[in-house]
XYZ file of C-alpha atoms in Angstrom:
646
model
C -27.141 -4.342 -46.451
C -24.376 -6.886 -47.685
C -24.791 -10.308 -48.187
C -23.605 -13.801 -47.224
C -19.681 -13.687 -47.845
C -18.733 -15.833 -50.627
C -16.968 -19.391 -49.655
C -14.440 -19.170 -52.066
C -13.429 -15.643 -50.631
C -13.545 -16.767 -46.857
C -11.366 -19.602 -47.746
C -8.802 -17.262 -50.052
C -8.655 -14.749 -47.114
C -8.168 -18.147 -44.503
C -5.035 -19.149 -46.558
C -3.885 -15.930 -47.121
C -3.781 -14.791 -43.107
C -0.858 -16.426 -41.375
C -2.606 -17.079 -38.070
C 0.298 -16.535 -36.390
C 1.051 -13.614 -37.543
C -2.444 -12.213 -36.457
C -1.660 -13.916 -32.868
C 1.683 -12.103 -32.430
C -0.281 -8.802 -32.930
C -1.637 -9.559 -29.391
C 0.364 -12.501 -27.954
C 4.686 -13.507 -27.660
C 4.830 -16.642 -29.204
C 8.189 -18.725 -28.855
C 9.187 -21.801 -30.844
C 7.539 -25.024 -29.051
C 8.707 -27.482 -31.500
C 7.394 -29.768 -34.123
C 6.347 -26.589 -35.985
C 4.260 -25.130 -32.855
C 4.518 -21.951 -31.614
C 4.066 -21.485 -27.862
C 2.576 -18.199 -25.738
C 0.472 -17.191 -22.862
C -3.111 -17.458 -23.260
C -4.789 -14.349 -24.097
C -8.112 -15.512 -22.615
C -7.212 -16.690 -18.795
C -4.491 -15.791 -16.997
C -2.091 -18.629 -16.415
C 1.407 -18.428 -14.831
C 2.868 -20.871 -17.744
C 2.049 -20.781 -21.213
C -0.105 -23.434 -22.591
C -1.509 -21.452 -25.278
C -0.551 -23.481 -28.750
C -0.092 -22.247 -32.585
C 0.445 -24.471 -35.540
C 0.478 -21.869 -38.284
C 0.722 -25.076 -41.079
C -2.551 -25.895 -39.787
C -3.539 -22.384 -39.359
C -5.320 -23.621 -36.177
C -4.931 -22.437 -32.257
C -5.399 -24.378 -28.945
C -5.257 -23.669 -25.474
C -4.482 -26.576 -22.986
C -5.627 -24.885 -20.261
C -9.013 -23.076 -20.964
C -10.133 -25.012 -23.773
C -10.217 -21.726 -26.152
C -9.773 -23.120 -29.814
C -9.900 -22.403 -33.414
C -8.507 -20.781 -36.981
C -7.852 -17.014 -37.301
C -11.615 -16.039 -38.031
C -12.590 -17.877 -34.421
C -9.177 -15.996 -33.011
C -10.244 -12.248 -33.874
C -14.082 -12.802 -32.885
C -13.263 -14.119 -29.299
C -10.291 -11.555 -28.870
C -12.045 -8.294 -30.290
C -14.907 -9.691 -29.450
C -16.628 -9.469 -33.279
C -18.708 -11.171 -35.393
C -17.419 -13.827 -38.174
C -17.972 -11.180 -40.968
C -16.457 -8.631 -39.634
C -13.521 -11.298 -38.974
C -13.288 -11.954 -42.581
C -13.532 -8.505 -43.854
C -10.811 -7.014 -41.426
C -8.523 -9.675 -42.662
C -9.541 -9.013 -46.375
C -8.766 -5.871 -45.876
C -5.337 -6.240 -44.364
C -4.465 -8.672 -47.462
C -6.392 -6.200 -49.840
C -8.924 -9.134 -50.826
C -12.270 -7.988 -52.425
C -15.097 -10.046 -50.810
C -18.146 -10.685 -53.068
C -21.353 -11.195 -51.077
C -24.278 -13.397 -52.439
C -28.255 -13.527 -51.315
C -27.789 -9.360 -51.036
C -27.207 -6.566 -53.732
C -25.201 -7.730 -56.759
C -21.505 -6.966 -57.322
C -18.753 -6.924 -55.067
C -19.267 -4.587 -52.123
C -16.564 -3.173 -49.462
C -19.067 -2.879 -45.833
C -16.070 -3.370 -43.327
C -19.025 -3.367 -40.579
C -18.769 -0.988 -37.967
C -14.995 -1.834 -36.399
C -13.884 -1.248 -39.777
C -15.386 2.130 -40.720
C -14.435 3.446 -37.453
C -10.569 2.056 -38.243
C -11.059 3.529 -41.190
C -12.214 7.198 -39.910
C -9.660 7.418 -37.255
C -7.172 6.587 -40.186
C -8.412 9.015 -41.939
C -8.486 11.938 -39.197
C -4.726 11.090 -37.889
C -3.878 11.738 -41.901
C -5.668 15.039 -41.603
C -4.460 16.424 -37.888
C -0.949 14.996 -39.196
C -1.441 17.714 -42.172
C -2.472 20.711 -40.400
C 0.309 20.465 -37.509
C 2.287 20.694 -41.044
C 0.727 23.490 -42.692
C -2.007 25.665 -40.432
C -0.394 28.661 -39.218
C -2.329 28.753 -35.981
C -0.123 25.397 -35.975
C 2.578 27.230 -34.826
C 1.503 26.370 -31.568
C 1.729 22.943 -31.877
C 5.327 22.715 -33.507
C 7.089 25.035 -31.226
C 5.432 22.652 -27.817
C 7.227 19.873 -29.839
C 10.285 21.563 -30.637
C 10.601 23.412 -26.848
C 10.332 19.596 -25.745
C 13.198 18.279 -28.211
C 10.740 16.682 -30.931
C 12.222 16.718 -34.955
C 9.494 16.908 -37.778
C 10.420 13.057 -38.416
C 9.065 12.152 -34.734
C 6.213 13.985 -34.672
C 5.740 12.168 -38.163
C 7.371 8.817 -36.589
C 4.306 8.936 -33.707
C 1.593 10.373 -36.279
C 1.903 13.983 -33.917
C -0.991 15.934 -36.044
C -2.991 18.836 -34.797
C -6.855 19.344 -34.290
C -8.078 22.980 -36.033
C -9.533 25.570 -33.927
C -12.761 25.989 -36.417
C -15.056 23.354 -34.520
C -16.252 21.769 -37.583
C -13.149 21.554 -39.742
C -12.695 17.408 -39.376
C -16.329 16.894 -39.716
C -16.431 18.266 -42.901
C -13.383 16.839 -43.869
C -14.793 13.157 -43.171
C -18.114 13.760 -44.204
C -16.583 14.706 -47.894
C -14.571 11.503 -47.474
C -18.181 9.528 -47.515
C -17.774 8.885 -43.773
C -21.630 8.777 -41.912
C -22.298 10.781 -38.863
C -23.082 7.852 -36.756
C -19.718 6.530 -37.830
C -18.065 9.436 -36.441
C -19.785 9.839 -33.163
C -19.112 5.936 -32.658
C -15.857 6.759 -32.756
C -15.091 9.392 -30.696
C -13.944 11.667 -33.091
C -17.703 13.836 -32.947
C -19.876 14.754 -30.818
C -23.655 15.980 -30.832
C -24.476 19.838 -29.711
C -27.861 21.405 -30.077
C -26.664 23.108 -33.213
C -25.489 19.771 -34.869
C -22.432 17.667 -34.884
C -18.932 19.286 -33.964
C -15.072 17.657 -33.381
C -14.804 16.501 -30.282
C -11.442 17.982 -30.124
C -10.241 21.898 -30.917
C -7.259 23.488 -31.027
C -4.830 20.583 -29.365
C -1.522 18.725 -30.321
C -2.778 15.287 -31.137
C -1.364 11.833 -30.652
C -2.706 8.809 -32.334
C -3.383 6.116 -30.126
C -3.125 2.533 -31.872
C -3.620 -1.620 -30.440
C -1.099 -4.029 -31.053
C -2.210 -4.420 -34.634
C -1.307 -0.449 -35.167
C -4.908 0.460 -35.736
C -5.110 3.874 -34.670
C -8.654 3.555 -31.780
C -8.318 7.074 -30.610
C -6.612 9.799 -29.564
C -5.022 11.908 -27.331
C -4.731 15.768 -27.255
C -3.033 18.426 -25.575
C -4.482 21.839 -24.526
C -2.407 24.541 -25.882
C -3.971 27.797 -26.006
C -5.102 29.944 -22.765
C -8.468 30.672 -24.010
C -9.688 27.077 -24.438
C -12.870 26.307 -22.713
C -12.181 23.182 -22.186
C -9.435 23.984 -18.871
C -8.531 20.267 -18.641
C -4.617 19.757 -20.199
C -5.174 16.226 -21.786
C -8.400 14.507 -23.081
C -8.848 11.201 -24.698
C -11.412 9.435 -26.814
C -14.102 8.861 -24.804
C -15.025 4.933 -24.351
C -15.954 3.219 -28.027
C -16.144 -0.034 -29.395
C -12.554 0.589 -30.601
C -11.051 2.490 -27.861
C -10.860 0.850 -23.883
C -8.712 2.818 -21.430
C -8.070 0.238 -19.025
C -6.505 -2.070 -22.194
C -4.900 0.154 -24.376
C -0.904 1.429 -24.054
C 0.028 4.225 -26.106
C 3.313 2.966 -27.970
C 2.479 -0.591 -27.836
C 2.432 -0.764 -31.752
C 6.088 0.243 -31.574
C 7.502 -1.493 -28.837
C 5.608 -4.929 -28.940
C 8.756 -6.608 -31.030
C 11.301 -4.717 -28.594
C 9.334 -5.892 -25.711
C 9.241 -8.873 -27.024
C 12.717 -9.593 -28.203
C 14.139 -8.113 -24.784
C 11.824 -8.923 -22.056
C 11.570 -6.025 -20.711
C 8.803 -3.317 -20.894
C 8.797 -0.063 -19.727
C 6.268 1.916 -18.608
C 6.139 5.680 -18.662
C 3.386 8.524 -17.865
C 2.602 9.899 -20.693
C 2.888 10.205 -24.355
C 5.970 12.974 -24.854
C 7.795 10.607 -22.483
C 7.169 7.739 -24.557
C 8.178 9.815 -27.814
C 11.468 10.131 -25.394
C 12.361 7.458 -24.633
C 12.225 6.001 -28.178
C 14.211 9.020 -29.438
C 16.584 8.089 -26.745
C 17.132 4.048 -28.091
C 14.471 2.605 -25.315
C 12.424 1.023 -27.525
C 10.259 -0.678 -25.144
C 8.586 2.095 -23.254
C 4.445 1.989 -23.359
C 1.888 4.550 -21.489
C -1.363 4.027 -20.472
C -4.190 6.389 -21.119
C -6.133 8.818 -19.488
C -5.749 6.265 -16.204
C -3.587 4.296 -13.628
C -1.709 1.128 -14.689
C -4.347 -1.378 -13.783
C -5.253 -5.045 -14.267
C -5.842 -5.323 -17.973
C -2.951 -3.268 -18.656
C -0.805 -6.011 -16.941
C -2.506 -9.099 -19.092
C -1.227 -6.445 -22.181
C 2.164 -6.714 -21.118
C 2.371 -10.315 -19.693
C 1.699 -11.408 -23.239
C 3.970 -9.313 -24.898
C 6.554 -10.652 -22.253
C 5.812 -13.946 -22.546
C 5.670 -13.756 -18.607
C 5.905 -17.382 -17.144
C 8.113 -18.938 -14.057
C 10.415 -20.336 -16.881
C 10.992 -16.909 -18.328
C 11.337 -13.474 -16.071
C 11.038 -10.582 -17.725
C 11.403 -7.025 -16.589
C 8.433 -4.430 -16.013
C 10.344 -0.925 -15.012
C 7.823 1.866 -13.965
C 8.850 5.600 -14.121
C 7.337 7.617 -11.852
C 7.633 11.644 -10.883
C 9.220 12.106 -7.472
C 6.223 13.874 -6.315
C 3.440 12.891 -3.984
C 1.657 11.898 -6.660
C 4.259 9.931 -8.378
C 4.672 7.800 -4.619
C 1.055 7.467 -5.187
C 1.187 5.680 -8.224
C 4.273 3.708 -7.122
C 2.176 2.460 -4.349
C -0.626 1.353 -6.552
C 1.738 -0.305 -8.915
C 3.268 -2.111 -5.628
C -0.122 -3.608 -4.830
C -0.724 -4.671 -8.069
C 3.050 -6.666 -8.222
C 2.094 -9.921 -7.805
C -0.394 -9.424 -10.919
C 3.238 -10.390 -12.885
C 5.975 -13.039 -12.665
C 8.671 -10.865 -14.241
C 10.500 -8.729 -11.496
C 8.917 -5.172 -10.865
C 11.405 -2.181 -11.107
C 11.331 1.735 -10.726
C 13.199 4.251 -12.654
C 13.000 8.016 -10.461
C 15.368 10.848 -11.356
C 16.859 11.865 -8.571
C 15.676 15.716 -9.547
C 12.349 14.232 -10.035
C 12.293 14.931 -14.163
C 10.308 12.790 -16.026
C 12.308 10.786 -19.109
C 11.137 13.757 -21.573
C 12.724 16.575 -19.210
C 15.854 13.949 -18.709
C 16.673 13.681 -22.478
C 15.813 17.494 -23.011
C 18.414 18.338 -20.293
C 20.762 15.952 -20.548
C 20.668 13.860 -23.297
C 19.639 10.677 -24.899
C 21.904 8.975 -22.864
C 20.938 9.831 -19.805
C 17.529 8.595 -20.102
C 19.243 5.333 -21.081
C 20.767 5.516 -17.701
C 17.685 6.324 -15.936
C 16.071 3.085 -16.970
C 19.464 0.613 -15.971
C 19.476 2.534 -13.050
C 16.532 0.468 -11.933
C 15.732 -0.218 -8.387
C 13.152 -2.863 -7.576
C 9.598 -1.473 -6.718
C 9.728 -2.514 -3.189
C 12.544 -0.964 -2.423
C 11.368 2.280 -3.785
C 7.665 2.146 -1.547
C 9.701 0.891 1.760
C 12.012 3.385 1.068
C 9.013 6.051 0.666
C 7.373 4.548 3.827
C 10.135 4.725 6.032
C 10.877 8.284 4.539
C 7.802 9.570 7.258
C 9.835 8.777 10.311
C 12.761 9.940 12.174
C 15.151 6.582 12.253
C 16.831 8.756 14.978
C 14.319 8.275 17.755
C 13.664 4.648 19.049
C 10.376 4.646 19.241
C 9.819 6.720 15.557
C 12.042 2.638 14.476
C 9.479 1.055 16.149
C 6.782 2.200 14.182
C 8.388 2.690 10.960
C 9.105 -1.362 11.539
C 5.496 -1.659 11.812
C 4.708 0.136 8.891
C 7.430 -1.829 6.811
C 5.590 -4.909 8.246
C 2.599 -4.157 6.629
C 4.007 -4.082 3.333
C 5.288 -7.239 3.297
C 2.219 -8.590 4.804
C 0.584 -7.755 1.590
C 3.211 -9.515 -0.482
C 1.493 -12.884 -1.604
C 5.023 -13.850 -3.537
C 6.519 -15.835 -0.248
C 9.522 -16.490 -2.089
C 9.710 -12.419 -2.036
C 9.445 -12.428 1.814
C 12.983 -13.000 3.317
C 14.388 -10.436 0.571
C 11.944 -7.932 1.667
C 12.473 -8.312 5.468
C 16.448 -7.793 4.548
C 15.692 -4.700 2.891
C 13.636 -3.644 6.021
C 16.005 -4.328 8.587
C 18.907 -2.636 6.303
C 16.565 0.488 6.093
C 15.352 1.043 9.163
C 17.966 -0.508 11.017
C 17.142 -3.021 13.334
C 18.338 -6.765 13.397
C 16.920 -9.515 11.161
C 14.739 -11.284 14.115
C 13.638 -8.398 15.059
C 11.891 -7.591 11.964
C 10.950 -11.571 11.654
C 8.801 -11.031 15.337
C 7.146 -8.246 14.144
C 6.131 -10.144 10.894
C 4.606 -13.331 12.513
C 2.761 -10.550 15.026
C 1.271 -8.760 12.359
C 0.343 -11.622 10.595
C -1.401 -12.590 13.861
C -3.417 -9.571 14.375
C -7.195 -8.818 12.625
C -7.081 -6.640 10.101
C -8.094 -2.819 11.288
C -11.096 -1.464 10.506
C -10.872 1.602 8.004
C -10.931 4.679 9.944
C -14.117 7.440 8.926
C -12.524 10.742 7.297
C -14.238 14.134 7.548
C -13.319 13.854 3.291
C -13.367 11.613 1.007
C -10.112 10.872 -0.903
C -9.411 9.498 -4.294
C -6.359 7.801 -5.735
C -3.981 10.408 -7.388
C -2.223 10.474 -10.726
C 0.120 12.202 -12.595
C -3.200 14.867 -14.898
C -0.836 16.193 -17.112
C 0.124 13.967 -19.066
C -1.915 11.040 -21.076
C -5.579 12.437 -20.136
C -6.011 13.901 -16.164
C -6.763 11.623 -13.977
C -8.499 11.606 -10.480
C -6.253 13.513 -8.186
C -6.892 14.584 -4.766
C -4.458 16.092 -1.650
C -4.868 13.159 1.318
C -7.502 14.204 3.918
C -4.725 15.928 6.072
C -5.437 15.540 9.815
C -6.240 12.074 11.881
C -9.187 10.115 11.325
C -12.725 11.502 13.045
C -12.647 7.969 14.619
C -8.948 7.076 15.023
C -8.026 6.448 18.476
C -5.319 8.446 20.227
C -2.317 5.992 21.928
C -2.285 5.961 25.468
C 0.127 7.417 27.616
C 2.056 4.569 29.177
C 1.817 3.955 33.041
C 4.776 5.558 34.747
C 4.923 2.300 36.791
C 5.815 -0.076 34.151
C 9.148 -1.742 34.811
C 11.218 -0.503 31.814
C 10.423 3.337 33.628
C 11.625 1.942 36.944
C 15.208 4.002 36.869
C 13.107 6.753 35.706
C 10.680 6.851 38.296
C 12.966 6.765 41.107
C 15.161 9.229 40.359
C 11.919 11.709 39.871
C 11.016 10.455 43.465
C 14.474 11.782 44.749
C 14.037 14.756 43.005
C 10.540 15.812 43.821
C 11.079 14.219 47.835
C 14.468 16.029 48.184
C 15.293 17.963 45.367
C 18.483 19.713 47.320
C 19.711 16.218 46.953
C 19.577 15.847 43.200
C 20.786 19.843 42.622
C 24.820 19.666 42.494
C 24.052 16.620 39.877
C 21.840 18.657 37.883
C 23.993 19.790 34.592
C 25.240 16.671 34.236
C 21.861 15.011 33.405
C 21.186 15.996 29.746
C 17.051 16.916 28.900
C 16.753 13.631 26.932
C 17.598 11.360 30.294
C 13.555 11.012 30.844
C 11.581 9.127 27.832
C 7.935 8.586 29.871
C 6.179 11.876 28.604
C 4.730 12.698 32.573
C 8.887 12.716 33.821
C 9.787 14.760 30.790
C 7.421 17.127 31.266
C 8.280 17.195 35.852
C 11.951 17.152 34.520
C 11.676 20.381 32.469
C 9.634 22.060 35.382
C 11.873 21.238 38.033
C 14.935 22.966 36.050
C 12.575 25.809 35.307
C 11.625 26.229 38.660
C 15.507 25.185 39.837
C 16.361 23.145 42.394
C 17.273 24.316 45.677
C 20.196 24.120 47.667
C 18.574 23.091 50.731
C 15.525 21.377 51.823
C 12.372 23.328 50.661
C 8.686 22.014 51.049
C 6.918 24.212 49.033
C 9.227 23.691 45.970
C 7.556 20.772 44.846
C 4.336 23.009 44.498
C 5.738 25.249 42.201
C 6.937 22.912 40.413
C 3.476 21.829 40.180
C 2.056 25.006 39.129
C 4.747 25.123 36.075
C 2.506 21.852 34.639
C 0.061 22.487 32.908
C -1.244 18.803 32.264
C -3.460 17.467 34.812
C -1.895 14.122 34.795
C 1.130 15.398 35.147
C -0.018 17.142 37.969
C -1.670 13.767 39.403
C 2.055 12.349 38.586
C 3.945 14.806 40.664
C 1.471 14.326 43.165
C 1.995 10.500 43.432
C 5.902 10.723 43.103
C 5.887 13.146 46.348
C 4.345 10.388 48.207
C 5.789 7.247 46.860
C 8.449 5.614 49.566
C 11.691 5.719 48.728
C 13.655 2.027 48.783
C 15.409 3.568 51.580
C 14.154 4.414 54.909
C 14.872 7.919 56.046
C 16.604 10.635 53.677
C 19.045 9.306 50.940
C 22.706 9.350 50.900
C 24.728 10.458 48.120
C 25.769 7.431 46.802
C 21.999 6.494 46.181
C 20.948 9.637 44.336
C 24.453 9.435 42.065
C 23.635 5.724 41.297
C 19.908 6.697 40.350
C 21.337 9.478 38.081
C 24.128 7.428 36.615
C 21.500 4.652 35.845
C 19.585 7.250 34.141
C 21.905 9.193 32.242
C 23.892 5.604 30.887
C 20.109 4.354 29.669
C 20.054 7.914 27.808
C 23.980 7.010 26.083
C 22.675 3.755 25.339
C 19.861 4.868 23.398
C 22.005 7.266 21.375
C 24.181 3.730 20.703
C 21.545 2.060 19.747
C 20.814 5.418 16.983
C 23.944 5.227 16.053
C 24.164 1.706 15.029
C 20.904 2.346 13.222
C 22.178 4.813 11.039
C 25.365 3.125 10.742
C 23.296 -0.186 9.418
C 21.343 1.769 7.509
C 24.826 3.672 5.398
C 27.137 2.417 2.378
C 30.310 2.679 3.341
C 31.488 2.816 0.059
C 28.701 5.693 -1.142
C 28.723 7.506 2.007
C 32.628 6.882 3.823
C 33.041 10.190 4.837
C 29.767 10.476 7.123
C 30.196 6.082 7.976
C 33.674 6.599 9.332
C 31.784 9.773 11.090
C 29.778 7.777 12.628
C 31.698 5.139 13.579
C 33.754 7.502 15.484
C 30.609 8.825 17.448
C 30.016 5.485 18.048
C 33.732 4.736 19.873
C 32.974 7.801 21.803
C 29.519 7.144 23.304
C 30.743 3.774 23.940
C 33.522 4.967 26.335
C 31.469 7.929 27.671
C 29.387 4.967 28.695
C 31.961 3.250 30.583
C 33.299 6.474 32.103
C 29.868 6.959 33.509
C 29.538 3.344 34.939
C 33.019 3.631 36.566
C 32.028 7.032 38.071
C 28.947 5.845 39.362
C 30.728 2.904 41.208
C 32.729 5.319 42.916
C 30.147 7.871 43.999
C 30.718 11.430 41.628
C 28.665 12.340 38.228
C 31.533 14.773 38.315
């Protein structure tokens, strides 16, 4: 085992690393003055950056943690390392040769265990890289990458390689390299079968998967042939000491400067749309690995981004159109306040991802794809709303309360008022109406979760970047979700309802030469919808009848209903004796003008809720329906004064 590292070779390593060049590997840094450099901290999270570089000193300090130190103290508390393997990574970057004392004599290269397994996966992207190049059973590989628009030079640009179907071919390749077994297994790149060690991965297109740094500290590969055991599409490294789904970003190594230099990351689902998008000139697109965007993979990019109240950057997710895609957009939604930059989504309007776009259409239309940005709320109330029909007043009322809920989760007040415009423009109600329902919401206990018959697990997009856990929503309601109540049928706002029905189950004869004039959406209580469509099944008669209302009864099959009939047929009247005329036509015209005003108020929903200048054609449509309901309305009124529906 080697030594105690020299002094004079920690010190010639110490003055030969920049420190801030090491730093920039993980961190933005920005000028600060007085020869300072200035970034977020990579070890808290902090909303400003107080994280400090002087690079003459070759010493770091954060002002808010306390974190400081020169490079060597730098990669041991970020890679979490010891202070020799500190010194040999960076004497290896600078191609200084360490001599170690109180071990064996003579200088020695032991890069520790981070090293050698840098050093394999080197090593084994340099051989994949050759056979996708020259195996025949290759062929595979190259024509995936051609079908998908990929030139030799990108699949050499992105280190695209491919993994042999003989299960030992890279293990014997490394072991005649001098690499150990243990070495190999540590990194991912092996794995241990009652016969003896075996590559991990057989037959696949392979992508390189490298830190900030551009370390390669796995990979990713793609199933290719039908017979492959394995049935899964993608797999990744397993977890190593090198390789940490939840950090890494595949592309980071190429779009950290362009991040950097533009404020603005994107971030794609998977690795050929990554390969895209740089083809395309969008230099700044990143993936994550084998799982959802999560919490370490925002730190990643907040660094990068230098993302701090003083400077906004842009983080623009792509997402399929699918259910699964929506899925992912919702997770990313929750997650939003985990940045200060402004959150955007990028969707196709066909739903293809960027490496479909620039396949079909071009480079520049992925280009356009990204600018054409909408902001990530937008897209998940847009998504949320999507499940009702804005048509029906009462399908408003609880798409409202499901926009509510959305913003209830927004912790970024300053976020708040722009968010309840957006609601109000999408659903279509009126500004206060949307601000009562928020200061309700916020006054109600949060619901319990309901019990499913099934379990169900977040969803991802599992063919692309490693499969991740996907599962259909437990269709159905919950075993323990409570079903609404029917409302009473003696609540005020059913009061025109009610007595109407009275007339028409007391003395139906009265009601029948208004009849066709009242459409079959007058009645909105369920119980007088369902008497309503009885009664003009049964018919009404001409003259009095007192076993009509029986039938009538018969035709329902609810039981309530039933009780509801019942209790109209012996409900007085507000008259005493039999109604005139003018009673039952006021009673219907009261009806039938609640039913136009309802339509008005759908109408002015849909009309709040349209461009004029994308959609004139169907606004001016509108507008005109509008006009027309509007004097039906007042036709109705005036014919109700004077006595005839006619």
């Amino acid at each position: 085992m080697a030594g105690r590292i020299r002094e004079d070779d920690i010190a010639a390593v110490r003055e030969r690393a920049r420190i801030d060049e090491i730093v920039e590997q993980y961190v933005t840094l920005r000028n600060a003055g007085g020869g300072s450099r200035k970034g977020l901290c990579p070890f808290h999270d902090e909303k400003s950056p107080s994280f400090n570089v002087t690079p003459s000193r070759g010493m770091y300090y954060c002002f808010g943690c306390g974190e400081g130190g020169d490079v060597f103290t730098f990669l041991q508390k970020i890679d979490q390392i010891s202070f020799s393997e500190a010194v040999e990574r960076l004497a290896a970057k600078y191609a200084i040769t360490l001599t170690y004392v109180d071990g064996p004599a003579g200088p020695q290269r032991d890069f520790a265990q981070r090293g050698r397994l840098v050093a394999a996966n080197a090593a084994a992207e340099e051989f994949y890289s050759d056979q996708l190049a020259s195996d025949k059973v290759a062929v595979k590989g190259r024509q995936f990458l051609s079908e998908r628009g990929f030139s030799r030079d990108a699949a050499e640009r992105f280190g695209v390689g491919f993994a042999p179907r003989d299960g030992e071919a890279l293990y014997r390749h490394l072991r005649g390299r001098g690499f150990a077994d243990d070495d190999l297994v540590a990194a991912g790149l092996v794995a241990r079968g009652n016969r003896g060690p075996y590559d991990r991965f057989r037959g696949r297109l392979m992508w390189p998967i490298r830190d900030a740094s551009g370390d390669v500290v796995g990979f990713g590969a793609r199933r290719l042939f039908d017979d492959d055991r394995i049935e899964a599409k993608y797999l990744n490294t397993p977890e190593t000491p090198l390789y940490k789904k939840s950090q890494v970003l595949y592309g980071v190594d190429l779009a950290r400067k362009a991040i950097s230099k533009s404020s603005q990351a994107v971030v794609v689902e998977g690795y050929t749309d990554v390969m895209a998008c740089h083809e395309a000139g969008v230099g700044t697109a990143v993936a994550t690995c084998g799982t959802a965007f999560g919490e370490e993979h925002a730190r990643v990019l907040r660094r990068l981004l230098l993302d701090h109240e003083a400077m906004r950057g842009e983080v623009i997710f792509t997402f399929d159109g699918d259910e699964a895609g929506q899925k992912a957009a919702m997770r990313a939604f929750e997650g939003d306040a985990q940045f200060v930059a402004q959150t955007y989504v990028a969707v196709q309007p066909d739903g293809l991802d960027p490496c479909d776009v620039r396949l079909h259409q071009g480079d520049a239309a992925v280009q356009e794809l990204v600018a054409s940005r909408i902001p990530l709320y937008r897209f998940v109330l847009r998504n949320v709303v999507a499940r009702y029909d804005l048509d029906h007043a009462d399908q408003r009322v609880d798409a409202l309360r499901s926009a509510v809920e959305l913003v209830s989760a927004v912790r970024d007040q300053g976020k708040v008022e722009q968010f309840v415009r957006e609601i109000a423009s999408t659903v279509g109600v009126e500004l206060d109406e949307v601000r009562r329902e928020l200061g309700e919401a916020r006054r109600r206990p949060a619901p319990r979760p309901a019990t499913r018959t099934s379990s169900s697990r977040g969803a991802g997009r599992s063919d692309e970047a490693g499969a991740t856990d996907g599962a259909s929503p437990t269709s159905g309601p919950a075993v323990d979700e409570p079903v609404a109540p029917v409302p009473s049928l003696g609540e005020q706002r059913f009061t025109d309802e009610r007595e109407l029905l009275k007339v028409l189950v007391q003395h139906p004869h009265l009601l029948a030469p208004y009849a066709d004039a009242l459409d079959d959406d007058v009645f909105t209580h369920p119980y007088a919808t369902a008497i309503w469509s009885a009664a003009k099944a049964e018919g009404l008669p001409s003259k009095p009848d007192d076993a009509w209302a029986a039938r009538v009864r018969d035709r329902l099959g609810d039981p309530q209903a039933q009780r509801t009939l019942a209790h109209l047929s012996v409900d007085p009247l507000p008259v005493s004796g039999v109604p005139d005329a003018a009673l039952v036509v006021a009673l219907a015209a009261r009806v039938q003008e609640l039913a136009i005003l309802r339509r008005i108020a759908a109408v002015k929903s849909r009309l709040q809720r349209t461009d004029p200048l994308e959609s004139t054609a169907d606004y001016n449509a509108m507008f005109g329906d509008l006009v027309a309901l509007e004097q039906q309305r007042r036709q109705l009124r005036e014919r109700a004064i004077g006595g005839s529906l006619a």
